[in-house]
Amino acid sequence: MTEFQAIGDLQLRLGGVLRSARLAYITRGRLAADGRNAVLLTHGYTSSHSFIEGGSGASEGGWSDLVGPGLAIDTDRFFVVSSNMLGSSFGSTAPRSTNPATGRPYGPDFPPITLTDIVAAQRRLLDALGVRGLHAVVGPSYGGFQAFTWGVEHPDFVRGLVAAVSGLTAPRSLDPTPLAARLAEDPNWNGGHYYDRAGGVLATMTAVREETLRRYGLDEELARHLPDKAARDAEIRRRAGEWAEAADAHSLLVLGRALDHYDLRGEVGRIRARVLYVLSRTDRLFPPSLAAEVMRAFAAAGILASYQEIDSEHGHLASGTEAAKWAPALKGFMEGIG
């Protein structure tokens, strides 16, 4: 069940303050008396903290087969906190939230945020929950960006980092500029103040979502049990519409622009945690060709890091849909951190 934690006023890295901010989250397991058995799970760009529960809404692939009693992230051993990102559509303070200064949704007036702000908000959440140290930060895609940022920003607080289908920089395909232009063409955009327009920008968001799911490899994943192409197309459209009903266009823009300031290639030396880096053989966003450069950077910085490649046809979804193919590596990593 989703819970909410007030984290107070948050000073932002690029200037400005988010007043009375909050984060949505779910937990599994129990916090140890010393507060140091916690694992922070960080979700992807278009999914939410509920990605650990699986289902069609987990756009980077649901992780229900990786998180639970006796699984790779063992909730009998670890206190798992899955946090919704600051700026996300799904419960945390975001553009759809009420601006205390106006009593209306922030919309296009939501201040710019960075990955460091997202991590700073998570640190406040963990402090409120009594967490005194993280066994690991683990996440796919944008969640991997958060994991690496945790390692840079709080090197003495976290002992392990797992970044799946991710990287030390963001791919150009996540640049929100084309999306912003496309949304502006929607007849309901209204300069970004679409919340009181009937239907909002649902049609545009649904179309964008369908394209995203196809780019992530959903058609290939569905082909296992839906051999009929028409049936797969219908299922992809259904999932796209379901997501578009719940998501907010401004969150996509805010989180996308946060990546303008994400490039950790020059900051890897600040990481002290052990690292597990995981890519999918068929991922078009983060292809396996990235591994050599990233692992060289870790080695040059003296970081104890290992690499795992998922042999999958499911592209960007593979960390969840083909969890069994890398779960042993994840379990071994979690147990080996000490």
mmCIF file of C-alpha atoms in Angstrom:
data_model
loop_
_atom_site.group_PDB
_atom_site.id
_atom_site.type_symbol
_atom_site.label_atom_id
_atom_site.label_comp_id
_atom_site.label_asym_id
_atom_site.label_seq_id
_atom_site.Cartn_x
_atom_site.Cartn_y
_atom_site.Cartn_z
ATOM 1 C CA MET A 1 0.000 0.000 0.000
ATOM 2 C CA THR A 2 1.281 3.453 -0.904
ATOM 3 C CA GLU A 3 2.172 5.727 1.989
ATOM 4 C CA PHE A 4 3.158 9.388 2.011
ATOM 5 C CA GLN A 5 5.900 11.185 3.894
ATOM 6 C CA ALA A 6 6.116 14.949 4.318
ATOM 7 C CA ILE A 7 9.731 16.066 3.825
ATOM 8 C CA GLY A 8 9.346 19.810 4.411
ATOM 9 C CA ASP A 9 10.648 22.636 2.249
ATOM 10 C CA LEU A 10 13.236 21.431 -0.251
ATOM 11 C CA GLN A 11 15.951 23.795 -1.481
ATOM 12 C CA LEU A 12 16.619 22.983 -5.125
ATOM 13 C CA ARG A 13 20.040 22.737 -6.761
ATOM 14 C CA LEU A 14 19.167 25.167 -9.572
ATOM 15 C CA GLY A 15 17.496 27.646 -7.260
ATOM 16 C CA GLY A 16 14.073 27.982 -5.703
ATOM 17 C CA VAL A 17 12.297 26.053 -2.991
ATOM 18 C CA LEU A 18 9.556 23.443 -3.132
ATOM 19 C CA ARG A 19 7.310 24.191 -0.201
ATOM 20 C CA SER A 20 5.806 21.407 1.899
ATOM 21 C CA ALA A 21 7.091 18.623 -0.349
ATOM 22 C CA ARG A 22 6.171 14.972 0.083
ATOM 23 C CA LEU A 23 7.161 11.585 -1.326
ATOM 24 C CA ALA A 24 4.990 8.554 -2.003
ATOM 25 C CA TYR A 25 6.490 5.159 -1.187
ATOM 26 C CA ILE A 26 5.857 1.546 -0.286
ATOM 27 C CA THR A 27 7.857 -0.707 2.007
ATOM 28 C CA ARG A 28 8.498 -4.414 2.400
ATOM 29 C CA GLY A 29 10.232 -6.213 5.263
ATOM 30 C CA ARG A 30 11.298 -4.789 8.607
ATOM 31 C CA LEU A 31 13.951 -2.242 9.555
ATOM 32 C CA ALA A 32 16.680 -3.653 11.783
ATOM 33 C CA ALA A 33 17.352 -2.109 15.182
ATOM 34 C CA ASP A 34 20.509 -0.425 13.882
ATOM 35 C CA GLY A 35 18.656 1.003 10.858
ATOM 36 C CA ARG A 36 21.225 -0.343 8.376
ATOM 37 C CA ASN A 37 19.514 -3.196 6.534
ATOM 38 C CA ALA A 38 17.572 -0.949 4.165
ATOM 39 C CA VAL A 39 17.480 -1.251 0.376
ATOM 40 C CA LEU A 40 16.193 1.698 -1.658
ATOM 41 C CA LEU A 41 14.476 0.782 -4.924
ATOM 42 C CA THR A 42 14.299 3.496 -7.561
ATOM 43 C CA HIS A 43 11.919 3.338 -10.512
ATOM 44 C CA GLY A 44 12.164 4.313 -14.175
ATOM 45 C CA TYR A 45 11.234 7.440 -16.095
ATOM 46 C CA THR A 46 7.603 6.580 -16.820
ATOM 47 C CA SER A 47 6.794 3.999 -14.147
ATOM 48 C CA SER A 48 6.277 4.384 -10.414
ATOM 49 C CA HIS A 49 7.290 3.041 -7.019
ATOM 50 C CA SER A 50 4.806 0.193 -7.519
ATOM 51 C CA PHE A 51 7.052 -1.340 -10.204
ATOM 52 C CA ILE A 52 8.116 -3.910 -7.614
ATOM 53 C CA GLU A 53 4.556 -5.235 -7.692
ATOM 54 C CA GLY A 54 4.648 -5.854 -11.446
ATOM 55 C CA GLY A 55 1.629 -5.524 -13.699
ATOM 56 C CA SER A 56 1.175 -3.745 -17.010
ATOM 57 C CA GLY A 57 1.905 -0.344 -15.494
ATOM 58 C CA ALA A 58 5.548 -1.164 -14.798
ATOM 59 C CA SER A 59 6.972 0.275 -17.974
ATOM 60 C CA GLU A 60 10.576 -0.736 -17.415
ATOM 61 C CA GLY A 61 9.444 -4.246 -16.560
ATOM 62 C CA GLY A 62 7.823 -5.226 -13.253
ATOM 63 C CA TRP A 63 10.234 -6.492 -10.595
ATOM 64 C CA SER A 64 7.831 -8.680 -8.616
ATOM 65 C CA ASP A 65 10.057 -11.693 -9.354
ATOM 66 C CA LEU A 66 13.092 -9.976 -7.839
ATOM 67 C CA VAL A 67 11.689 -8.492 -4.622
ATOM 68 C CA GLY A 68 10.132 -10.632 -1.919
ATOM 69 C CA PRO A 69 10.752 -13.346 0.691
ATOM 70 C CA GLY A 70 13.712 -15.462 -0.374
ATOM 71 C CA LEU A 71 14.120 -13.637 -3.704
ATOM 72 C CA ALA A 72 17.177 -11.767 -4.970
ATOM 73 C CA ILE A 73 16.186 -8.730 -2.901
ATOM 74 C CA ASP A 74 15.109 -10.734 0.106
ATOM 75 C CA THR A 75 12.450 -9.001 2.194
ATOM 76 C CA ASP A 76 13.033 -11.523 4.991
ATOM 77 C CA ARG A 77 16.465 -9.957 5.355
ATOM 78 C CA PHE A 78 16.130 -6.404 4.038
ATOM 79 C CA PHE A 79 13.858 -3.464 4.741
ATOM 80 C CA VAL A 80 12.898 -2.417 1.212
ATOM 81 C CA VAL A 81 11.767 1.129 0.474
ATOM 82 C CA SER A 82 10.467 1.793 -3.031
ATOM 83 C CA SER A 83 10.248 5.553 -3.454
ATOM 84 C CA ASN A 84 8.279 7.523 -5.996
ATOM 85 C CA MET A 85 10.521 10.179 -7.526
ATOM 86 C CA LEU A 86 10.133 13.842 -6.789
ATOM 87 C CA GLY A 87 8.428 15.249 -9.886
ATOM 88 C CA SER A 88 6.790 11.943 -10.837
ATOM 89 C CA SER A 89 3.119 11.632 -11.774
ATOM 90 C CA PHE A 90 2.353 9.035 -9.128
ATOM 91 C CA GLY A 91 1.997 10.627 -5.718
ATOM 92 C CA SER A 92 5.087 12.668 -4.877
ATOM 93 C CA THR A 93 5.231 16.458 -5.143
ATOM 94 C CA ALA A 94 5.111 17.156 -8.873
ATOM 95 C CA PRO A 95 3.694 19.576 -11.456
ATOM 96 C CA ARG A 96 0.162 18.293 -10.862
ATOM 97 C CA SER A 97 0.476 19.078 -7.148
ATOM 98 C CA THR A 98 -1.074 22.216 -5.691
ATOM 99 C CA ASN A 99 1.235 25.207 -5.617
ATOM 100 C CA PRO A 100 0.864 26.668 -2.084
ATOM 101 C CA ALA A 101 1.426 30.144 -3.493
ATOM 102 C CA THR A 102 -1.544 30.012 -5.894
ATOM 103 C CA GLY A 103 -3.831 27.207 -4.728
ATOM 104 C CA ARG A 104 -3.708 25.766 -8.263
ATOM 105 C CA PRO A 105 -1.583 23.025 -9.845
ATOM 106 C CA TYR A 106 1.996 24.068 -10.587
ATOM 107 C CA GLY A 107 1.741 22.936 -14.202
ATOM 108 C CA PRO A 108 4.372 24.745 -16.299
ATOM 109 C CA ASP A 109 5.429 26.776 -13.241
ATOM 110 C CA PHE A 110 6.949 23.772 -11.468
ATOM 111 C CA PRO A 111 10.601 24.654 -10.791
ATOM 112 C CA PRO A 112 13.399 22.794 -12.573
ATOM 113 C CA ILE A 113 14.849 19.875 -10.629
ATOM 114 C CA THR A 114 17.917 17.652 -10.976
ATOM 115 C CA LEU A 115 18.861 14.103 -10.008
ATOM 116 C CA THR A 116 20.554 15.548 -6.920
ATOM 117 C CA ASP A 117 17.215 17.028 -5.814
ATOM 118 C CA ILE A 118 15.489 13.691 -6.356
ATOM 119 C CA VAL A 119 18.115 11.965 -4.217
ATOM 120 C CA ALA A 120 18.006 14.708 -1.556
ATOM 121 C CA ALA A 121 14.259 14.156 -1.226
ATOM 122 C CA GLN A 122 14.792 10.400 -0.872
ATOM 123 C CA ARG A 123 17.399 10.983 1.824
ATOM 124 C CA ARG A 124 14.850 12.949 3.830
ATOM 125 C CA LEU A 125 12.332 10.142 3.425
ATOM 126 C CA LEU A 126 14.844 7.579 4.673
ATOM 127 C CA ASP A 127 15.808 9.775 7.611
ATOM 128 C CA ALA A 128 12.128 10.028 8.574
ATOM 129 C CA LEU A 129 11.803 6.236 8.406
ATOM 130 C CA GLY A 130 14.791 5.741 10.719
ATOM 131 C CA VAL A 131 17.184 4.424 8.074
ATOM 132 C CA ARG A 132 20.811 5.030 9.109
ATOM 133 C CA GLY A 133 22.556 3.371 6.191
ATOM 134 C CA LEU A 134 21.663 1.691 2.907
ATOM 135 C CA HIS A 135 22.736 -1.824 2.068
ATOM 136 C CA ALA A 136 22.089 -0.908 -1.569
ATOM 137 C CA VAL A 137 20.283 1.356 -4.010
ATOM 138 C CA VAL A 138 18.828 -0.666 -6.868
ATOM 139 C CA GLY A 139 16.904 0.395 -9.945
ATOM 140 C CA PRO A 140 16.316 0.094 -13.700
ATOM 141 C CA SER A 141 16.740 2.817 -16.331
ATOM 142 C CA TYR A 142 16.132 6.231 -14.706
ATOM 143 C CA GLY A 143 16.284 4.308 -11.445
ATOM 144 C CA GLY A 144 19.869 3.438 -12.330
ATOM 145 C CA PHE A 145 20.612 7.149 -12.751
ATOM 146 C CA GLN A 146 19.331 7.626 -9.214
ATOM 147 C CA ALA A 147 21.437 4.740 -7.912
ATOM 148 C CA PHE A 148 24.635 6.174 -9.397
ATOM 149 C CA THR A 149 23.720 9.649 -8.098
ATOM 150 C CA TRP A 150 23.286 8.185 -4.629
ATOM 151 C CA GLY A 151 26.787 6.753 -4.852
ATOM 152 C CA VAL A 152 28.200 10.152 -5.780
ATOM 153 C CA GLU A 153 26.148 12.297 -3.391
ATOM 154 C CA HIS A 154 26.191 10.033 -0.315
ATOM 155 C CA PRO A 155 29.260 7.781 -0.644
ATOM 156 C CA ASP A 156 29.382 6.980 3.092
ATOM 157 C CA PHE A 157 25.686 6.112 3.380
ATOM 158 C CA VAL A 158 25.354 3.361 0.763
ATOM 159 C CA ARG A 159 27.347 0.120 0.422
ATOM 160 C CA GLY A 160 26.082 -1.208 -2.914
ATOM 161 C CA LEU A 161 24.711 0.156 -6.197
ATOM 162 C CA VAL A 162 22.806 -1.814 -8.827
ATOM 163 C CA ALA A 163 21.991 -0.044 -12.088
ATOM 164 C CA ALA A 164 20.109 -2.105 -14.674
ATOM 165 C CA VAL A 165 19.502 -1.002 -18.287
ATOM 166 C CA SER A 166 21.015 2.366 -17.419
ATOM 167 C CA GLY A 167 24.185 4.420 -17.697
ATOM 168 C CA LEU A 168 26.363 7.233 -16.385
ATOM 169 C CA THR A 169 24.755 9.598 -18.913
ATOM 170 C CA ALA A 170 21.296 9.747 -20.455
ATOM 171 C CA PRO A 171 20.615 8.811 -24.095
ATOM 172 C CA ARG A 172 19.546 11.557 -26.477
ATOM 173 C CA SER A 173 16.227 9.786 -26.966
ATOM 174 C CA LEU A 174 15.180 10.994 -23.494
ATOM 175 C CA ASP A 175 15.580 14.661 -24.486
ATOM 176 C CA PRO A 176 12.080 16.091 -23.839
ATOM 177 C CA THR A 177 12.338 18.896 -26.427
ATOM 178 C CA PRO A 178 10.495 16.983 -29.190
ATOM 179 C CA LEU A 179 7.850 15.891 -26.682
ATOM 180 C CA ALA A 180 7.324 19.489 -25.533
ATOM 181 C CA ALA A 181 6.809 20.596 -29.132
ATOM 182 C CA ARG A 182 4.363 17.756 -29.738
ATOM 183 C CA LEU A 183 2.345 18.542 -26.623
ATOM 184 C CA ALA A 184 2.171 22.218 -27.597
ATOM 185 C CA GLU A 185 0.323 21.160 -30.762
ATOM 186 C CA ASP A 186 -2.429 19.480 -28.737
ATOM 187 C CA PRO A 187 -5.576 21.692 -28.917
ATOM 188 C CA ASN A 188 -6.025 21.373 -25.142
ATOM 189 C CA TRP A 189 -2.442 22.374 -24.227
ATOM 190 C CA ASN A 190 -3.409 25.963 -23.371
ATOM 191 C CA GLY A 191 0.157 27.058 -22.674
ATOM 192 C CA GLY A 192 0.569 24.084 -20.355
ATOM 193 C CA HIS A 193 -2.516 24.916 -18.267
ATOM 194 C CA TYR A 194 -4.597 21.961 -19.420
ATOM 195 C CA TYR A 195 -5.764 20.548 -16.098
ATOM 196 C CA ASP A 196 -9.217 22.113 -16.358
ATOM 197 C CA ARG A 197 -9.687 21.170 -20.018
ATOM 198 C CA ALA A 198 -11.966 18.189 -20.643
ATOM 199 C CA GLY A 199 -9.783 15.252 -21.582
ATOM 200 C CA GLY A 200 -6.620 17.261 -21.087
ATOM 201 C CA VAL A 201 -3.869 16.034 -23.412
ATOM 202 C CA LEU A 202 -4.924 12.395 -23.140
ATOM 203 C CA ALA A 203 -4.854 11.694 -26.872
ATOM 204 C CA THR A 204 -1.285 12.916 -27.278
ATOM 205 C CA MET A 205 -0.108 11.138 -24.134
ATOM 206 C CA THR A 206 -1.668 7.852 -25.287
ATOM 207 C CA ALA A 207 0.068 8.070 -28.655
ATOM 208 C CA VAL A 208 3.397 8.898 -27.004
ATOM 209 C CA ARG A 209 3.010 6.017 -24.614
ATOM 210 C CA GLU A 210 2.292 3.501 -27.341
ATOM 211 C CA GLU A 211 5.461 4.553 -29.155
ATOM 212 C CA THR A 212 7.462 4.299 -25.932
ATOM 213 C CA LEU A 213 6.212 0.795 -25.132
ATOM 214 C CA ARG A 214 7.151 -0.378 -28.598
ATOM 215 C CA ARG A 215 10.616 1.185 -28.286
ATOM 216 C CA TYR A 216 11.067 -0.557 -24.931
ATOM 217 C CA GLY A 217 10.405 -3.922 -26.588
ATOM 218 C CA LEU A 218 6.863 -4.695 -25.427
ATOM 219 C CA ASP A 219 5.809 -6.171 -28.775
ATOM 220 C CA GLU A 220 8.625 -8.725 -28.537
ATOM 221 C CA GLU A 221 7.774 -9.527 -24.927
ATOM 222 C CA LEU A 222 4.065 -10.039 -25.691
ATOM 223 C CA ALA A 223 4.843 -12.280 -28.653
ATOM 224 C CA ARG A 224 5.575 -15.127 -26.218
ATOM 225 C CA HIS A 225 1.899 -15.571 -25.401
ATOM 226 C CA LEU A 226 0.154 -13.421 -28.055
ATOM 227 C CA PRO A 227 1.358 -14.680 -31.447
ATOM 228 C CA ASP A 228 -1.353 -12.719 -33.266
ATOM 229 C CA LYS A 229 -0.049 -9.265 -34.251
ATOM 230 C CA ALA A 230 -3.502 -7.644 -34.063
ATOM 231 C CA ALA A 231 -3.963 -8.934 -30.535
ATOM 232 C CA ARG A 232 -0.573 -7.556 -29.510
ATOM 233 C CA ASP A 233 -1.388 -4.166 -31.021
ATOM 234 C CA ALA A 234 -4.669 -4.060 -29.117
ATOM 235 C CA GLU A 235 -2.920 -4.930 -25.845
ATOM 236 C CA ILE A 236 -0.269 -2.270 -26.371
ATOM 237 C CA ARG A 237 -2.984 0.332 -27.082
ATOM 238 C CA ARG A 238 -4.848 -0.759 -23.957
ATOM 239 C CA ARG A 239 -1.757 -0.393 -21.769
ATOM 240 C CA ALA A 240 -0.934 2.941 -23.353
ATOM 241 C CA GLY A 241 -4.392 4.299 -22.608
ATOM 242 C CA GLU A 242 -4.343 3.002 -19.035
ATOM 243 C CA TRP A 243 -1.014 4.692 -18.371
ATOM 244 C CA ALA A 244 -2.023 7.956 -20.076
ATOM 245 C CA GLU A 245 -5.092 8.226 -17.833
ATOM 246 C CA ALA A 246 -2.864 8.262 -14.735
ATOM 247 C CA ALA A 247 0.250 10.079 -15.969
ATOM 248 C CA ASP A 248 0.917 13.801 -16.285
ATOM 249 C CA ALA A 249 2.636 15.345 -19.285
ATOM 250 C CA HIS A 250 4.432 17.952 -17.197
ATOM 251 C CA SER A 251 6.105 15.224 -15.127
ATOM 252 C CA LEU A 252 7.617 13.780 -18.303
ATOM 253 C CA LEU A 253 8.978 17.199 -19.207
ATOM 254 C CA VAL A 254 10.306 17.966 -15.720
ATOM 255 C CA LEU A 255 12.044 14.597 -15.325
ATOM 256 C CA GLY A 256 13.340 14.725 -18.869
ATOM 257 C CA ARG A 257 14.852 18.177 -18.327
ATOM 258 C CA ALA A 258 16.441 16.983 -15.102
ATOM 259 C CA LEU A 259 18.641 14.809 -17.307
ATOM 260 C CA ASP A 260 20.183 17.929 -18.875
ATOM 261 C CA HIS A 261 22.329 18.015 -15.733
ATOM 262 C CA TYR A 262 23.033 14.285 -15.471
ATOM 263 C CA ASP A 263 26.527 13.208 -16.487
ATOM 264 C CA LEU A 264 28.547 11.354 -13.869
ATOM 265 C CA ARG A 265 31.474 10.288 -16.013
ATOM 266 C CA GLY A 266 33.709 12.837 -14.304
ATOM 267 C CA GLU A 267 32.419 12.050 -10.809
ATOM 268 C CA VAL A 268 32.756 8.273 -10.664
ATOM 269 C CA GLY A 269 35.748 8.647 -8.360
ATOM 270 C CA ARG A 270 33.452 9.798 -5.552
ATOM 271 C CA ILE A 271 31.692 6.422 -5.436
ATOM 272 C CA ARG A 272 32.822 4.080 -2.638
ATOM 273 C CA ALA A 273 30.092 1.459 -2.924
ATOM 274 C CA ARG A 274 30.383 -1.835 -4.763
ATOM 275 C CA VAL A 275 28.607 -1.793 -8.141
ATOM 276 C CA LEU A 276 26.640 -4.277 -10.225
ATOM 277 C CA TYR A 277 26.036 -2.972 -13.753
ATOM 278 C CA VAL A 278 23.433 -4.804 -15.834
ATOM 279 C CA LEU A 279 22.497 -4.369 -19.499
ATOM 280 C CA SER A 280 20.199 -6.219 -21.893
ATOM 281 C CA ARG A 281 21.575 -7.665 -25.118
ATOM 282 C CA THR A 282 18.757 -6.148 -27.208
ATOM 283 C CA ASP A 283 18.184 -2.852 -25.403
ATOM 284 C CA ARG A 284 18.157 0.030 -27.892
ATOM 285 C CA LEU A 285 18.287 2.739 -25.211
ATOM 286 C CA PHE A 286 21.284 1.341 -23.321
ATOM 287 C CA PRO A 287 23.028 -1.121 -25.655
ATOM 288 C CA PRO A 288 25.703 -3.499 -24.336
ATOM 289 C CA SER A 289 28.312 -1.456 -26.206
ATOM 290 C CA LEU A 290 28.163 0.962 -23.257
ATOM 291 C CA ALA A 291 29.612 -1.612 -20.891
ATOM 292 C CA ALA A 292 33.264 -1.344 -21.872
ATOM 293 C CA GLU A 293 33.527 2.414 -21.247
ATOM 294 C CA VAL A 294 31.535 2.296 -18.017
ATOM 295 C CA MET A 295 33.494 -0.621 -16.574
ATOM 296 C CA ARG A 296 36.794 1.036 -17.516
ATOM 297 C CA ALA A 297 35.687 4.140 -15.615
ATOM 298 C CA PHE A 298 34.912 2.042 -12.541
ATOM 299 C CA ALA A 299 38.231 0.222 -12.752
ATOM 300 C CA ALA A 300 40.164 3.487 -13.114
ATOM 301 C CA ALA A 301 38.425 4.815 -10.006
ATOM 302 C CA GLY A 302 39.274 1.691 -7.999
ATOM 303 C CA ILE A 303 35.622 0.683 -7.656
ATOM 304 C CA LEU A 304 34.834 -2.990 -7.106
ATOM 305 C CA ALA A 305 32.364 -3.500 -9.959
ATOM 306 C CA SER A 306 30.910 -6.420 -11.882
ATOM 307 C CA TYR A 307 28.959 -6.595 -15.124
ATOM 308 C CA GLN A 308 26.024 -8.818 -16.075
ATOM 309 C CA GLU A 309 24.414 -9.000 -19.515
ATOM 310 C CA ILE A 310 20.861 -10.309 -19.842
ATOM 311 C CA ASP A 311 20.532 -12.553 -22.899
ATOM 312 C CA SER A 312 17.030 -11.482 -23.867
ATOM 313 C CA GLU A 313 14.919 -10.448 -26.832
ATOM 314 C CA HIS A 314 12.895 -8.120 -24.582
ATOM 315 C CA GLY A 315 15.067 -5.047 -24.949
ATOM 316 C CA HIS A 316 14.657 -2.405 -22.274
ATOM 317 C CA LEU A 317 12.064 -4.497 -20.423
ATOM 318 C CA ALA A 318 14.389 -7.433 -19.823
ATOM 319 C CA SER A 319 15.422 -6.636 -16.239
ATOM 320 C CA GLY A 320 11.839 -7.336 -15.175
ATOM 321 C CA THR A 321 10.336 -9.623 -17.788
ATOM 322 C CA GLU A 322 13.377 -11.907 -17.812
ATOM 323 C CA ALA A 323 14.242 -11.513 -14.139
ATOM 324 C CA ALA A 324 15.243 -15.159 -13.784
ATOM 325 C CA LYS A 325 18.159 -14.628 -16.178
ATOM 326 C CA TRP A 326 19.965 -12.214 -13.871
ATOM 327 C CA ALA A 327 18.391 -12.870 -10.460
ATOM 328 C CA PRO A 328 21.279 -15.148 -9.374
ATOM 329 C CA ALA A 329 23.796 -12.385 -10.107
ATOM 330 C CA LEU A 330 21.694 -9.864 -8.175
ATOM 331 C CA LYS A 331 21.209 -12.236 -5.244
ATOM 332 C CA GLY A 332 24.915 -12.996 -5.100
ATOM 333 C CA PHE A 333 25.761 -9.315 -5.220
ATOM 334 C CA MET A 334 23.337 -8.475 -2.405
ATOM 335 C CA GLU A 335 24.726 -11.261 -0.243
ATOM 336 C CA GLY A 336 28.330 -10.356 -1.023
ATOM 337 C CA ILE A 337 28.137 -6.703 0.036
ATOM 338 C CA GLY A 338 28.497 -7.694 3.674
#
